[in-house]
CSV table of C-alpha atoms in Angstrom, one decimal:
chain,number,residue,atom,x,y,z
G,277,MET,CA,0.0,-0.2,-0.2
G,278,THR,CA,1.3,3.5,-0.6
G,279,ASP,CA,-0.5,6.8,-0.1
G,280,PHE,CA,1.4,8.6,-3.0
G,281,ASP,CA,-0.7,10.6,-4.9
G,282,GLY,CA,1.5,11.9,-7.4
G,283,LYS,CA,3.0,15.2,-5.7
G,284,ARG,CA,6.4,14.6,-6.0
G,285,TRP,CA,9.3,16.0,-3.7
G,286,HIS,CA,10.1,19.3,-5.1
G,287,ASP,CA,6.6,20.2,-5.6
G,288,MET,CA,6.8,22.2,-2.2
G,289,GLY,CA,4.5,24.8,-2.6
G,290,GLY,CA,1.9,25.0,0.4
G,291,ALA,CA,3.8,22.5,2.4
G,292,ASP,CA,4.1,23.3,6.3
G,293,ALA,CA,8.3,24.2,6.8
G,294,GLY,CA,9.6,25.8,9.9
G,295,PRO,CA,10.9,29.6,9.9
G,296,VAL,CA,13.0,31.2,6.8
G,297,VAL,CA,16.7,31.4,8.1
G,298,PRO,CA,18.0,33.9,6.0
G,299,ALA,CA,21.3,32.1,5.3
G,300,GLU,CA,23.7,32.9,2.6
G,301,HIS,CA,27.3,32.7,1.4
G,302,ASP,CA,29.4,33.8,-1.3
G,303,PHE,CA,29.9,30.6,-3.5
G,304,ALA,CA,33.1,28.7,-4.1
G,305,LEU,CA,35.3,28.4,-6.9
G,306,TRP,CA,33.9,24.8,-7.8
G,307,GLU,CA,30.3,26.2,-7.3
G,308,LYS,CA,31.1,28.8,-9.9
G,309,ARG,CA,32.4,26.4,-12.4
G,310,VAL,CA,29.2,24.3,-12.0
G,311,ASP,CA,27.2,27.1,-12.8
G,312,ALA,CA,29.2,28.0,-15.6
G,313,LEU,CA,28.8,24.3,-17.2
G,314,MET,CA,25.5,24.6,-17.0
G,315,VAL,CA,25.2,27.8,-18.6
G,316,LEU,CA,27.7,27.0,-21.3
G,317,CYS,CA,26.3,23.6,-22.1
G,318,SER,CA,22.4,24.5,-22.2
G,319,THR,CA,23.8,27.8,-24.8
G,320,LYS,CA,25.5,25.3,-26.8
G,321,GLY,CA,22.3,23.1,-27.0
G,322,LEU,CA,23.6,19.9,-25.4
G,323,PHE,CA,20.6,19.7,-23.1
G,324,THR,CA,17.4,22.4,-21.9
G,325,VAL,CA,17.3,24.2,-18.3
G,326,ASP,CA,14.0,21.7,-18.2
G,327,GLY,CA,16.4,18.6,-18.6
G,328,LEU,CA,18.6,19.8,-16.0
G,329,ARG,CA,15.7,20.1,-13.5
G,330,ARG,CA,14.1,17.3,-14.7
G,331,ALA,CA,17.5,15.1,-13.5
G,332,ILE,CA,17.0,16.8,-10.1
G,333,GLU,CA,13.5,16.0,-9.5
G,334,ASP,CA,14.3,12.5,-10.7
G,335,MET,CA,17.0,12.2,-8.0
G,336,GLY,CA,14.3,11.6,-5.4
G,337,PRO,CA,13.1,12.9,-2.0
G,338,ASP,CA,16.4,12.3,-0.1
G,339,VAL,CA,18.4,14.4,-2.2
G,340,PHE,CA,17.2,18.2,-0.9
G,341,GLU,CA,18.7,17.0,2.4
G,342,ASN,CA,21.5,14.8,1.5
G,343,THR,CA,23.1,17.4,-1.2
G,344,THR,CA,23.9,21.1,-1.9
G,345,TYR,CA,22.5,22.8,-4.6
G,346,TYR,CA,25.6,22.5,-6.5
G,347,ASP,CA,26.1,18.8,-6.1
G,348,ARG,CA,22.5,18.6,-7.7
G,349,TRP,CA,23.4,20.8,-10.4
G,350,ILE,CA,26.6,18.8,-11.5
G,351,ALA,CA,24.6,15.7,-10.9
G,352,ALA,CA,22.2,16.8,-13.2
G,353,VAL,CA,24.5,18.1,-15.9
G,354,ASN,CA,26.1,14.7,-15.9
G,355,GLN,CA,23.0,13.1,-16.2
G,356,ASN,CA,22.5,15.4,-19.3
G,357,LEU,CA,25.7,14.9,-21.0
G,358,ILE,CA,25.9,11.2,-20.5
G,359,GLU,CA,22.1,11.1,-22.5
G,360,ALA,CA,23.5,13.3,-25.2
G,361,GLY,CA,26.3,11.2,-25.7
G,362,THR,CA,28.8,14.0,-25.0
G,363,TYR,CA,30.6,11.3,-23.3
G,364,THR,CA,30.4,7.9,-21.8
G,365,LEU,CA,29.8,6.6,-18.3
G,366,GLY,CA,33.3,4.6,-18.5
G,367,GLU,CA,35.0,7.9,-19.6
G,368,LEU,CA,33.6,9.6,-16.9
G,369,GLY,CA,34.4,6.9,-14.9
G,370,ALA,CA,38.4,6.9,-15.9
G,371,LYS,CA,38.4,10.4,-15.3
G,372,MET,CA,37.2,10.7,-12.0
G,373,ASP,CA,39.7,8.3,-10.7
G,374,GLU,CA,42.0,10.1,-12.6
G,375,VAL,CA,41.1,13.2,-10.8
G,376,ALA,CA,40.8,11.9,-7.3
G,377,ALA,CA,44.4,10.2,-7.3
G,378,ARG,CA,45.8,14.2,-7.8
G,379,GLY,CA,45.2,14.5,-4.2
G,380,ASP,CA,43.0,15.0,-0.8
G,381,THR,CA,41.4,18.3,-1.7
G,382,TYR,CA,39.8,20.0,-4.4
G,383,GLY,CA,42.5,22.5,-5.0
G,384,GLN,CA,44.8,19.7,-5.7
G,385,ALA,CA,42.6,17.6,-7.7
G,386,ALA,CA,41.8,20.7,-9.8
G,387,ARG,CA,45.3,21.6,-9.6
G,388,GLY,CA,44.0,25.0,-9.0
M,108,MET,CA,47.4,29.9,-17.2
M,109,PRO,CA,44.1,29.4,-15.9
M,110,HIS,CA,42.6,32.3,-14.3
M,111,ASP,CA,42.7,32.1,-10.8
M,112,HIS,CA,39.4,33.1,-8.9
M,113,SER,CA,40.2,32.0,-6.0
M,114,ASP,CA,42.1,35.4,-4.8
M,115,HIS,CA,38.6,37.2,-5.7
M,116,LEU,CA,37.6,39.7,-3.0
M,117,SER,CA,34.0,38.8,-1.5
M,118,PRO,CA,32.1,42.0,-2.8
M,119,SER,CA,29.7,41.1,0.1
M,120,GLY,CA,31.6,40.7,2.6
M,121,HIS,CA,30.3,36.9,3.2
M,122,PRO,CA,33.0,34.3,3.8
M,123,TYR,CA,33.5,32.2,0.5
M,124,ARG,CA,33.1,28.6,1.2
M,125,ALA,CA,36.8,27.3,1.5
M,126,ASP,CA,36.3,24.7,-0.9
M,127,ASN,CA,40.2,24.2,-1.8
M,128,ASP,CA,41.9,23.0,1.3
M,129,GLU,CA,38.8,20.8,2.4
M,130,PRO,CA,38.6,17.0,1.5
M,131,LEU,CA,37.5,16.8,-2.0
M,132,SER,CA,34.1,15.5,-2.4
M,133,TYR,CA,32.4,12.9,-4.7
M,134,TRP,CA,30.5,15.9,-6.5
M,135,GLN,CA,33.7,18.0,-6.9
M,136,THR,CA,35.8,15.3,-8.3
M,137,MET,CA,32.6,14.9,-10.9
M,138,GLU,CA,32.9,18.4,-11.4
M,139,ILE,CA,36.4,18.2,-12.4
M,140,ALA,CA,35.9,15.6,-14.3
M,141,VAL,CA,33.6,16.8,-16.6
M,142,ARG,CA,35.3,20.0,-17.0
M,143,GLU,CA,38.2,18.4,-18.3
M,144,LEU,CA,35.9,16.2,-20.7
M,145,LEU,CA,34.2,19.1,-22.1
M,146,ILE,CA,37.5,20.6,-22.7
M,147,GLU,CA,39.2,17.6,-23.9
M,148,LYS,CA,36.6,16.9,-26.5
M,149,GLY,CA,36.5,20.2,-27.7
M,150,VAL,CA,32.9,21.3,-26.6
M,151,SER,CA,34.7,24.1,-24.4
M,152,THR,CA,37.5,25.9,-23.5
M,153,ALA,CA,39.1,26.8,-19.8
M,154,ALA,CA,39.1,30.5,-20.9
M,155,GLU,CA,35.7,30.1,-22.0
M,156,ILE,CA,34.3,28.5,-18.6
M,157,ASN,CA,36.7,31.4,-16.8
M,158,ALA,CA,34.9,34.0,-19.3
M,159,GLN,CA,31.5,32.6,-18.1
M,160,ILE,CA,32.5,32.6,-14.3
M,161,ASP,CA,33.6,36.4,-14.6
M,162,ALA,CA,30.4,37.1,-16.6
M,163,MET,CA,28.1,35.8,-13.9
M,164,ASP,CA,30.2,37.1,-11.2
M,165,ALA,CA,29.9,40.6,-12.6
M,166,ARG,CA,26.4,40.7,-12.2
M,167,SER,CA,24.8,41.7,-8.9
M,168,PRO,CA,22.2,43.7,-7.1
M,169,ALA,CA,23.9,46.9,-8.2
M,170,ASP,CA,22.6,46.0,-11.3
M,171,GLY,CA,19.0,45.6,-10.6
M,172,ALA,CA,19.3,48.9,-8.0
M,173,GLN,CA,20.0,51.1,-11.3
M,174,VAL,CA,17.2,49.5,-12.7
M,175,VAL,CA,14.6,50.5,-10.2
M,176,ALA,CA,16.3,53.9,-9.6
M,177,ARG,CA,15.8,55.1,-13.4
M,178,ALA,CA,12.5,53.5,-13.0
M,179,TRP,CA,11.4,56.2,-10.2
M,180,THR,CA,13.3,58.8,-11.4
M,181,ASP,CA,11.9,58.5,-15.6
M,182,PRO,CA,8.3,58.0,-15.9
M,183,ALA,CA,8.3,56.8,-19.4
M,184,PHE,CA,11.3,54.1,-18.5
M,185,ARG,CA,9.0,52.7,-15.6
M,186,GLU,CA,6.4,52.6,-18.6
M,187,ARG,CA,8.8,50.7,-20.5
M,188,LEU,CA,10.2,48.6,-17.6
M,189,LEU,CA,6.6,47.5,-16.7
M,190,ALA,CA,5.6,46.7,-20.6
M,191,ASN,CA,8.9,44.7,-21.1
M,192,GLY,CA,11.3,44.5,-18.5
M,193,SER,CA,14.0,42.5,-20.8
M,194,ASP,CA,13.7,45.2,-23.0
M,195,ALA,CA,14.0,48.1,-20.4
M,196,CYS,CA,17.6,46.2,-18.7
M,197,ARG,CA,18.9,46.0,-22.4
M,198,GLU,CA,18.2,49.8,-22.9
M,199,MET,CA,20.5,50.1,-20.1
M,200,ASP,CA,23.1,48.3,-21.6
M,201,PHE,CA,22.6,45.1,-19.0
M,202,ASP,CA,23.9,42.0,-20.5
M,203,ILE,CA,20.9,39.8,-19.4
M,204,GLY,CA,21.5,37.0,-21.9
M,205,ALA,CA,18.2,35.3,-22.8
M,206,LEU,CA,16.1,36.6,-19.3
M,207,GLN,CA,12.4,37.0,-20.1
M,208,LEU,CA,11.9,39.7,-17.2
M,209,ILE,CA,8.8,41.0,-15.7
M,210,ALA,CA,8.9,43.7,-13.6
M,211,VAL,CA,6.1,44.2,-10.6
M,212,GLU,CA,5.4,47.5,-9.0
M,213,ASN,CA,4.8,48.0,-5.3
M,214,THR,CA,2.5,51.0,-4.3
M,215,ARG,CA,0.7,52.1,-1.4
M,216,ASP,CA,-1.6,49.4,-2.0
M,217,THR,CA,0.3,46.5,-3.1
M,218,HIS,CA,3.3,44.6,-2.2
M,219,ASN,CA,4.3,41.7,-4.6
M,220,VAL,CA,6.9,38.9,-3.1
M,221,ILE,CA,8.6,36.3,-5.9
M,222,VAL,CA,9.2,32.9,-5.0
M,223,CYS,CA,9.7,29.8,-6.9
M,224,THR,CA,7.8,26.6,-5.2
M,225,LEU,CA,9.3,24.1,-8.1
M,226,CYS,CA,13.0,24.8,-7.9
M,227,SER,CA,14.4,27.9,-7.3
M,228,CYS,CA,14.1,30.4,-10.5
M,229,TYR,CA,15.6,33.9,-10.1
M,230,PRO,CA,16.5,36.8,-12.2
M,231,ARG,CA,19.9,35.8,-12.2
M,232,ASN,CA,21.1,37.5,-15.3
M,233,LEU,CA,20.2,40.7,-13.6
M,234,LEU,CA,20.8,40.0,-9.7
M,235,GLY,CA,23.3,38.0,-9.7
M,236,LEU,CA,23.2,34.3,-8.1
M,237,ALA,CA,20.3,33.6,-5.8
M,238,PRO,CA,20.8,33.7,-1.8
M,239,ASP,CA,20.3,30.6,-0.1
M,240,TRP,CA,17.4,30.9,1.6
M,241,TYR,CA,15.5,31.8,-2.0
M,242,LYS,CA,16.4,28.1,-2.6
M,243,SER,CA,15.8,26.6,1.0
M,244,ARG,CA,13.0,24.4,1.8
M,245,GLU,CA,11.1,26.9,3.9
M,246,TYR,CA,10.9,29.9,1.6
M,247,ARG,CA,9.6,27.8,-1.3
M,248,SER,CA,6.8,25.9,0.7
M,249,ARG,CA,5.8,28.9,2.7
M,250,THR,CA,5.7,31.8,0.7
M,251,VAL,CA,2.8,31.1,-1.6
M,252,LYS,CA,0.5,30.2,1.7
M,253,GLU,CA,1.8,32.5,4.6
M,254,PRO,CA,3.3,35.4,2.8
M,255,ARG,CA,2.6,37.6,5.5
M,256,LYS,CA,4.3,35.3,8.2
M,257,VAL,CA,7.2,34.8,5.9
M,258,LEU,CA,8.0,38.6,5.4
M,259,SER,CA,7.6,39.1,9.0
M,260,GLU,CA,10.2,37.1,9.3
M,261,PHE,CA,12.1,38.9,7.1
M,262,GLY,CA,11.2,41.9,9.3
M,263,VAL,CA,8.6,43.3,6.9
M,264,THR,CA,5.1,43.8,8.7
M,265,LEU,CA,2.6,45.0,6.2
M,266,PRO,CA,-1.0,46.5,7.1
M,267,ASP,CA,-4.3,44.8,6.3
M,268,THR,CA,-5.0,47.3,4.0
M,269,VAL,CA,-2.0,46.4,1.6
M,270,GLN,CA,-2.5,43.7,-0.7
M,271,ILE,CA,-0.5,41.1,-1.4
M,272,ARG,CA,0.3,39.4,-4.8
M,273,VAL,CA,2.8,36.8,-4.9
M,274,HIS,CA,4.2,35.3,-7.8
M,275,ASP,CA,5.4,31.9,-8.2
M,276,SER,CA,8.1,31.7,-11.3
M,277,THR,CA,6.8,28.4,-12.0
M,278,ALA,CA,7.8,28.6,-15.8
M,279,ASP,CA,9.5,30.8,-18.8
M,280,MET,CA,9.8,34.3,-16.8
M,281,ARG,CA,11.6,35.8,-14.3
M,282,TYR,CA,10.7,38.3,-11.8
M,283,VAL,CA,11.7,41.5,-10.1
M,284,VAL,CA,10.0,43.9,-7.9
M,285,ILE,CA,10.1,47.7,-8.1
M,286,PRO,CA,9.8,48.6,-4.4
M,287,ALA,CA,7.8,51.4,-3.5
M,288,ARG,CA,10.5,54.5,-3.5
M,289,PRO,CA,10.9,55.8,0.1
M,290,ASP,CA,9.5,59.2,1.1
M,291,GLY,CA,12.0,61.9,1.7
M,292,THR,CA,13.9,61.1,-1.4
M,293,ASP,CA,12.4,63.9,-3.5
M,294,GLY,CA,14.8,65.4,-6.0
M,295,TRP,CA,17.3,62.8,-5.2
M,296,SER,CA,19.2,61.6,-8.2
M,297,ALA,CA,19.0,58.1,-9.9
M,298,GLU,CA,22.4,57.4,-8.7
M,299,ALA,CA,21.8,58.2,-5.0
M,300,LEU,CA,18.3,56.5,-5.1
M,301,ALA,CA,20.3,53.3,-6.3
M,302,LYS,CA,21.8,53.1,-2.9
M,303,LEU,CA,18.8,52.7,-1.5
M,304,VAL,CA,17.5,49.6,-3.3
M,305,THR,CA,18.3,46.2,-2.0
M,306,ARG,CA,18.6,42.9,-2.9
M,307,ASP,CA,15.6,41.8,-0.8
M,308,SER,CA,13.7,44.8,-2.0
M,309,MET,CA,13.9,43.5,-5.5
M,310,ILE,CA,12.4,40.2,-4.7
M,311,GLY,CA,9.9,41.4,-2.1
M,312,THR,CA,11.4,40.1,1.2
M,313,GLY,CA,12.4,43.8,2.0
M,314,LEU,CA,11.3,47.5,1.5
M,315,ALA,CA,14.1,50.2,-0.1
M,316,LYS,CA,15.9,51.5,2.8
M,317,THR,CA,14.5,55.1,4.1
M,318,PRO,CA,17.2,58.4,4.2
T,153,MET,CA,13.6,38.2,-31.9
T,154,ALA,CA,9.8,38.2,-31.2
T,155,THR,CA,10.0,38.9,-27.2
T,156,PRO,CA,6.9,37.0,-25.6
T,157,MET,CA,6.2,39.7,-23.3
T,158,GLY,CA,2.8,40.7,-22.0
T,159,LYS,CA,-0.1,41.8,-24.1
T,160,PRO,CA,-2.7,43.9,-22.8
T,161,PRO,CA,-5.4,42.1,-20.7
T,162,VAL,CA,-8.5,41.3,-22.3
T,163,ALA,CA,-11.2,43.7,-21.1
T,164,LYS,CA,-12.9,40.8,-19.4
T,165,PRO,CA,-10.8,38.7,-17.1
T,166,GLN,CA,-11.0,35.2,-18.5
T,167,ARG,CA,-11.7,32.2,-15.6
T,168,VAL,CA,-10.2,29.1,-16.4
T,169,ARG,CA,-9.2,26.1,-14.2
T,170,VAL,CA,-6.3,24.7,-13.9
T,171,LYS,CA,-6.6,20.8,-14.7
T,172,THR,CA,-6.6,18.1,-12.1
T,173,MET,CA,-4.2,15.5,-13.1
T,174,MET,CA,-1.3,13.9,-11.8
T,175,PRO,CA,1.2,12.5,-14.4
T,176,PRO,CA,4.5,11.9,-13.3
T,177,GLY,CA,7.3,13.7,-14.8
T,178,HIS,CA,8.8,17.2,-15.2
T,179,ILE,CA,5.9,19.8,-14.9
T,180,ARG,CA,5.4,23.1,-14.2
T,181,THR,CA,2.0,23.3,-13.0
T,182,PRO,CA,2.6,23.2,-9.1
T,183,ALA,CA,0.5,20.5,-7.6
T,184,TYR,CA,-1.7,22.9,-5.1
T,185,LEU,CA,-3.0,25.3,-8.2
T,186,ARG,CA,-4.5,21.9,-9.4
T,187,GLY,CA,-8.2,22.0,-9.6
T,188,LYS,CA,-8.2,25.9,-9.1
T,189,THR,CA,-10.0,28.7,-10.6
T,190,GLY,CA,-8.5,31.8,-11.4
T,191,TRP,CA,-8.4,34.3,-14.3
T,192,ILE,CA,-6.2,35.3,-16.9
T,193,GLU,CA,-3.5,38.3,-15.9
T,194,ARG,CA,-2.0,38.3,-19.1
T,195,GLN,CA,-0.9,35.9,-22.1
T,196,LEU,CA,2.8,35.2,-22.7
T,197,GLY,CA,4.7,32.9,-25.4
T,198,PRO,CA,4.6,30.8,-27.2
T,199,PHE,CA,7.1,28.5,-25.3
T,200,GLY,CA,8.4,25.4,-26.0
T,201,ASN,CA,6.6,22.8,-24.0
T,202,PRO,CA,9.0,22.1,-20.9
T,203,GLU,CA,7.5,18.0,-20.4
T,204,GLN,CA,9.2,17.8,-23.6
T,205,LEU,CA,12.1,19.6,-23.6
T,206,ALA,CA,13.0,17.9,-20.5
T,207,TYR,CA,13.4,14.6,-22.2
T,208,GLY,CA,15.5,16.0,-24.5
T,209,LEU,CA,12.5,16.1,-27.4
T,210,PRO,CA,11.5,18.7,-29.5
T,211,GLY,CA,9.0,21.0,-27.3
T,212,GLU,CA,5.3,21.7,-28.9
T,213,GLU,CA,5.3,25.8,-29.1
T,214,LEU,CA,2.7,26.7,-26.3
T,215,THR,CA,1.1,29.8,-25.3
T,216,LEU,CA,1.9,30.6,-21.6
T,217,TYR,CA,-0.6,32.3,-19.5
T,218,ARG,CA,0.0,34.5,-16.2
T,219,VAL,CA,-3.2,33.2,-14.0
T,220,ARG,CA,-4.2,34.8,-11.0
T,221,PHE,CA,-5.5,33.4,-8.2
T,222,SER,CA,-7.2,34.7,-4.8
T,223,MET,CA,-5.7,33.2,-1.8
T,224,ALA,CA,-9.3,32.5,-0.2
T,225,GLU,CA,-9.6,29.9,-3.6
T,226,ILE,CA,-6.1,28.6,-3.0
T,227,TRP,CA,-6.3,27.8,0.8
T,228,GLY,CA,-10.0,28.3,1.8
T,229,ASP,CA,-10.4,29.0,5.2
T,230,GLN,CA,-6.5,28.8,5.7
T,231,ALA,CA,-5.7,31.9,3.9
T,232,GLU,CA,-3.9,34.5,5.8
T,233,ARG,CA,-5.8,37.6,4.0
T,234,PRO,CA,-8.3,36.3,1.5
T,235,GLU,CA,-8.2,39.1,-0.7
T,236,ASP,CA,-4.2,38.2,-1.4
T,237,THR,CA,-3.2,37.0,-4.7
T,238,LEU,CA,-0.7,34.7,-5.9
T,239,ASP,CA,0.2,34.7,-9.6
T,240,ALA,CA,1.7,31.4,-11.6
T,241,GLU,CA,2.9,30.8,-15.0
T,242,ILE,CA,0.5,27.7,-16.6
T,243,TYR,CA,1.0,26.6,-20.0
T,244,GLU,CA,-2.5,26.2,-22.2
T,245,HIS,CA,-2.7,22.6,-21.9
T,246,TRP,CA,-3.2,22.4,-18.0
T,247,LEU,CA,-6.2,25.1,-18.3
T,248,GLU,CA,-9.5,24.7,-19.0
T,249,PRO,CA,-12.7,27.4,-19.6
T,250,VAL,CA,-15.0,27.5,-16.4
């Protein structure tokens, strides 16, 4: 049995929630890079913002609590690039291994 | 030589999230890998990515504030802004890309507030990137149902005589609020007025500063 | 380039109801507005259908409407102030005439 009525997790309007916490931060370099990749790839026609949002929505209800905004964005950018055939999962996996082997911090792995 | 953005000073005085010397996360690893693959495949270049970051960094609420101040001081421009927000911003030479902007105006009787319940759509090509709270579950969930209570949490208490118009950016348009011009600013220049226009006043969770 | 900005509102506000259907997938019609009746504030578009664009398909061009609802219509007794309003953009295939 399920009481799911078709309303999905991202469709939040009207739900109960606590006070708005006026949090903000200046974006980190890696976040700005994710943002730039999204804009450039959609401008080049590799996918649409609709496709980006669809991929985020399909990540499921826990994702909003377990990941940050730009975590979700890079996941969704990658999902759309895989679907577009820009590169394969094998190429991505090998590249991620190569990147992770460069060091333990973002600065080391990104080489700047 | 890749352009090093890590030495940029924070424009708003908030700390940058210290990412460069923190343990590498899975998603950061993916960002580096995707970026390098896109460069290797000839889809983009490091220079193009850096230029896009610079273009986004150059956008800030100060741009929107100039638009608002012009609307306060130039009635014909105000009309054009209300008729077509995008064209009016382009007229002021702001690089807003494909932004489809609707400007909504606060008056003595009406207060507008903007939210995106389905994601976090924001007029980023005019105002820069959205603040974290705009993307939060709390703001997205509650603003459409109890806007007065949400506004009170931002220190904005509206009398019952003021009608609230909530705008849920569900699709292709983005919204900017033209806040009400503060009293006591007769004869002020647009440049001086722009300093009274805060980011939150253009989202509708704040009012313009009073002199 | 045609800019799909506001056309002047029609003389008599046109009442519309948002469909109640709940298909899965990428949809820009918030659940809290399904089945609610409002009036057209302005007409926008055409824009490609996001329900197709989201899946890498060509998007059929659709008219987009800004629909205004009273808070009383959406939230009933729970509305903070019944005469406050909410505007949302709804694609034509989600609207039916009243």
